[in-house]
Each structure stands twice: as C-alpha cells, then as structure tokens.
C-alpha cells in the first residue's frame, strides 16, 4: 500500500512542479558563486569548456592504459568523466572478468608456460585503423611485464583475446596498428634469449636478442592470428617504442632503442649499474623494418618457424633488405610518424632536441645503398646526415610527440622541464610552451596519431601529481591534465586524478565513430561471440544431475533467480549457467554465492557461467549483486550443500505467515488500484508523441513485457483462488503486484523522460 501512495505522490508532485514553472528565488548569480569560491574568470571559462550538463555527452572517448592495474581506463573528453575500467590482464569483479568461466578462458589464453598471470603492466593502447584513420572497431593493448597483447572489441568494450609473445620476456613497443590494421606491432624491451632457455649474461652479445613481432589481425574473426604472425629477430639493444608508417612510408615500421651499448650492469658484482653503461654512447639506433616485404616472404613459405612461430633471423632480414638502422639521439624515447607519413620524430630523453627524420631521405639511402657501415650483427647503418631533416631544441628531456589538425604543428612532452612544447616540425619553429604538473610522460591530441588529427584538446599524462590533489597518503593518484589547443596559445583546463595504476599512453576517438551495443542477442556468450550452448529460456530452466556433478541452466529477470534453490552433495562439481532474460537498457543482474569466490555480471541477453567444487557441506545464500529493482534484495536463493548420505526430511516447508481469503481479496484490491495508476501513466504516454523517442520506446517495450508477466501471475492467483487455496492465491497475487510495480516504475521513468524532453501532446 505504501508504494502505491508513493507512486501517486510522484504523479502529484510532477503536476505541481509543472504548474509552478522553474523560476526559483534562491538561485545565486554567477558573480556571487565566483566570489564565494574565489574563482577567476579564467577558471569559470575553463569550467564552461569542460562541463557537461546532466544527460549530455562528450565529444571524444579516451582509452587510457591502466599501467600496473593491467586494465584500460575509459573517460570522456572534455568532461574527463571516467566511464569504465575494462578488465584486460587483471581480473575485474564488477564485470565478472576472471570470475565467470567465459572470461576465465580469455585470461587463460594469456598463460605463460602454463602459469596463470593475473597481473599486467598495460602500456600502449591502439585503436584499429582503416586507411590510416580510426575505425572504432577494436582496441589493442600490450602488457610490458609479461609480454602479451590483448584485443578488446569496441562493440561491447570487453576483452576477447590475450596472446603471449612466443619469443620475448618483456615488451614495450606495442601496440601500434598498421594503417589498415593488417598487423599490430609489438616490440620487445629487455633482451633475453628468444628460445626462452637459460644463457649466462657473459654471453649477452651472442645469445641475447631483442625482437619485433607483427601480429596478424583477422578483422572478420576479430582476433589476432598467431599462425600468420611473424617476428623479426633484432640485436640485443633495448628496443623501445614503435610506430607504423603511413602514406609514403606505408609498409614500413620504425622502432627506436636505447642501450645499444649492450651494457649489462651488476652492482653486486662490482659493476657500475645499468643506468651508467646504457647511456654512455651519444647515439642509439632506430630500426627500420619492411613489413610488407616480410609478409610476402612469409606467404611464399620462405620464412622458417621456431617454436611453431615465424621468425625472421637477422641474417635473413639483412639478405632480403628488410632491416636497417639509423643513429638516434642519446637515450631516445618516442618514435612518432607524422600524419602525412613523411616524417618520423624521435626525442632524445637525455638531450633537448626532437629529431625529425625524412622518410624520402631514408628511402633514398636504402635504394642507393648509401650506408655508413654495419653494426656488430651486419645490419646496414644509414648515416644520421643522410636521414635527418632537422633537429629542433624543444626543452630538456623530450619524450613523445602528437600532432595537430594544422599542418606541421605538433606537441612534444618535455619530461625534465615539465612542460608541453608546441612547435612546427616542418619549419622548425617553437610556437608555445605550457608548464605541466608534473613530469609529463606521454601526451595525446584528439585522434592525434592518425592521418587526420582533430586538434582541439590535448591530454598530458603526467608521471607525478605531487601537490595537485587532496592528500590520500604516500601513494598519489596520477594526474591527467586537459589542455585546450584550439587557439595559438595552449590553455590548461582541468586536472583529473586517476587512481588506478600509472597510465602510459592513451588514445582518443570521436564519439560518433563508436556504436556500442545496448544488449546482447538472447543467450549470448560474449567472449566467444556466439549463442551460448548453456543458454536457457524462460520456463525452460533445468538442473541436470550426474554422479558427482550438478549442472544448472537458469535465468535472471527482475526480481528473481531461477532456480531459487540448488541442492547438491558435498564434493559435487557444480556448474551454474545463468541467462539474463532482460531486454531493457542497463538491466544488469549480478550473481554471487557466499564463500565460493563467484561474481557474475550478466548484462541483458548474456549467458555467464560459474563453476566450483562444493567441497564443504553447508548453507550458502546467493543473490543478485546489482541493485536492479525495488525487489532487488529479494533476488536471492540458497545453495544447499548436503552432507554425503543425507536423507531428505519429508516435512512440509514451514510457513512464516498463513494467508486467508481476506488477505487475498485485500491484495487484489491493491492490485486493481495499482492498475489505475498504470493506466494513468499509460494514458499520459500514449497521448504524447512518445514514438519519436527511442529511449521511451525501449521503456514501453520493457513495461509491456512486465505487464505480460503480471497477467500470467494473475492467472495463477485466480486459479488458486478457484480451488480455495488462499495461501498460493495470496502469494501469486503478490507476485502479480510485483510485476505491476516494475511496470509502474518503467512507466514513470518514461513519463519523466517525455516531460524533460519537451514531448508534444498529440491527442
Ligand atoms: S612509455 Cu614513454 S612515458 Cu610509452 Cu612505457 Cu611511459
Ligand atoms: Cu537483479 Cu538485483
């Protein structure tokens, strides 16, 4: 009865508000707020450029690596509102990732030598490209610590695949997509024997190697194809970042390196540390690889396999003209191909210059076999003079470069000086600088590594936040700073704390290139992207029993779990498959069982599975972990793990309350009154142009479903009443009312939406 009064109160209040209009005497003026909070006009302008009113949308979506969290962080630009953490290399309970059997299989794909690795150091995300532009279909990211690459489908923002690198012990230079996502590049970092076996450090030069893997991407399957993937064996320099050529440099890849000294530290052996020996030379090497020609050799069967994977040896790469080196500034970092594909910019981390290489010059040197010599492994070296276009002093400790929509304009992150430098790589002029808080690593402009950068905003991914935020202990959040780059001088707009690992790189895509799902097809295995063999339909739920094994095929819908009682015997293997029957947007149900380390996230349409051994007799409540409706707390059940040899007692279920005919009739009266409220809401909706609002249409569809369930429950109540079974008549009448409440809830949501969107009265 209380709920119905509330429903009526909501309706009344809505009517009053409409009459009273929206003028409110207590509103402060902007001036008053600015004074009270000590805000300048510049602050208010920055706020106005980033603020998104309720229900509004951002223009860009940013995918940031989650660093040591092993995840991907998704946020909107310019609002900097965090929208999602995508579980990638690390279990993520909210999404059931690493808890349901379907996603456990994805994580198992990333096992290394049979060992589960549930940590990742996610580094460089890359969005799939078509003709050098983001196409919004897939996201790739690498794990530096345990060299692996993951594929995330942007249809549902779920991780679909993790593949370990067959040769490396660490990676850094991934992921970078070639212009049509033919391949995804993954470069190694710390040299190690490619066969994964032991070799003493004394044999570093002969036995240790770096490498660069070109993972073949099968777009149709949406998966990387290890069978068609090939790896370049590279010298034991510490290969760093990569980028794929485009336009004139299409078909080539560029990978920088540090420690081409091949120095091995060992403080405990009395040797100066790595940092001393790895930065002693004035230059390192950029590696230039021809992946198109390499792919042709693979296709022609001319590349051998090691451990079942194509490996192009250094000797073969030299013989086939696939690999060249060019000196780079001391301890280089960043390796960024310009939007037109004509230039490659490398920054000298221990230098103050950004070095602009010309692909035309590189190509001329290769074609003219103009080499200044060969490295210790016989790889031809193109001289710096032959390949360099210019070097520009941009500040101390430059790292990464991103591009603007304006031709030639780019931005370089300056680590030591804590600033962003805006400059022109074609004219060599520095245009502007902006201080950063503090020590910026990567930076990112909107679609800034495609052939058509959008400019507009820049995000500085800072390594230190220090004093920017309220203190939360010695471990500080990261600081992503949003910068307006739509004018000649850069303006800082916003500091966003990121409390989840240290993001390295991030990529941003225009929102209109994405078209994510709202629901899955019914009974969907989202990780394998096909109908689940374990799906169940309403009314077809079942439990299969075999000796030692119980398998449940159940369903979830507001607000009950079918089955509500699961009986097993101690020691049984239990498999529970649950299908969310909802079609409504955002009607996710969760599922957890006490003490079994189980947590499912079952989005509308999805089928997810949990499996475990019921190894201890006891009573284990289970429930839905998403607050899905007013009766969410009642979305519950019991797993009964019976001791071996347990004999069921035949006693009747004890009733807490016995219901009479009067109780039944009172409930029916309530239901009839509720129906009146529903009818009023329906009348409001149908008297407006609701069909023009997709959100309302979806709500109406869901409400119609709920009314259908209400009709079924009503039928059952009436049948029981006919047989004078007042207990069941009352309970089914109450279930009928539960469905009505859900209908009314949806109806009121639809009504509010129509009122707020200024729907027109049509009759
Ligand atoms: S890296 Cu350059 S600042 Cu891309 Cu791992 Cu972090
Ligand atoms: Cu379903 Cu709570």
PDB file of C-alpha atoms and ligand atoms in Angstrom, residues 556-561 580 582 587-591 602 623-636, ligand 2:
ATOM      1  CA  UNK A 556      17.651 -13.988 -14.249  1.00  0.00           C
ATOM      2  CA  UNK A 557      14.900 -11.412 -14.533  1.00  0.00           C
ATOM      3  CA  UNK A 558      13.517  -8.733 -12.213  1.00  0.00           C
ATOM      4  CA  UNK A 559      13.464  -9.806  -9.455  1.00  0.00           C
ATOM      5  CA  UNK A 560      14.128 -13.493  -9.176  1.00  0.00           C
ATOM      6  CA  UNK A 561      16.740 -16.055  -9.957  1.00  0.00           C
ATOM      7  CA  UNK A 580      19.710 -12.634 -18.265  1.00  0.00           C
ATOM      8  CA  UNK A 582      16.039  -8.737 -19.746  1.00  0.00           C
ATOM      9  CA  UNK A 587      19.098  -4.019 -16.508  1.00  0.00           C
ATOM     10  CA  UNK A 588      22.145  -5.996 -15.467  1.00  0.00           C
ATOM     11  CA  UNK A 589      21.899  -8.733 -12.846  1.00  0.00           C
ATOM     12  CA  UNK A 590      24.830  -9.990 -10.856  1.00  0.00           C
ATOM     13  CA  UNK A 591      25.269 -13.320  -9.110  1.00  0.00           C
ATOM     14  CA  UNK A 602      25.123 -10.774 -16.558  1.00  0.00           C
ATOM     15  CA  UNK A 623      21.950 -13.169  -4.534  1.00  0.00           C
ATOM     16  CA  UNK A 624      21.987 -10.619  -7.319  1.00  0.00           C
ATOM     17  CA  UNK A 625      24.814  -8.097  -6.865  1.00  0.00           C
ATOM     18  CA  UNK A 626      23.342  -5.271  -8.974  1.00  0.00           C
ATOM     19  CA  UNK A 627      20.605  -3.116  -7.456  1.00  0.00           C
ATOM     20  CA  UNK A 628      18.230  -3.900 -10.298  1.00  0.00           C
ATOM     21  CA  UNK A 629      14.749  -3.046  -8.976  1.00  0.00           C
ATOM     22  CA  UNK A 630      12.799  -2.277  -5.842  1.00  0.00           C
ATOM     23  CA  UNK A 631      12.755  -6.015  -5.067  1.00  0.00           C
ATOM     24  CA  UNK A 632      16.481  -6.409  -5.718  1.00  0.00           C
ATOM     25  CA  UNK A 633      17.190  -7.564  -2.176  1.00  0.00           C
ATOM     26  CA  UNK A 634      14.660 -10.350  -2.684  1.00  0.00           C
ATOM     27  CA  UNK A 635      16.577 -11.556  -5.748  1.00  0.00           C
ATOM     28  CA  UNK A 636      18.062 -14.365  -3.687  1.00  0.00           C
TER      29      UNK A 636
HETATM   30 CU1  LIG B   2      18.924  -8.421 -10.153  1.00  0.00          CU
HETATM   31 CU2  LIG B   2      19.450  -7.197  -8.280  1.00  0.00          CU
END
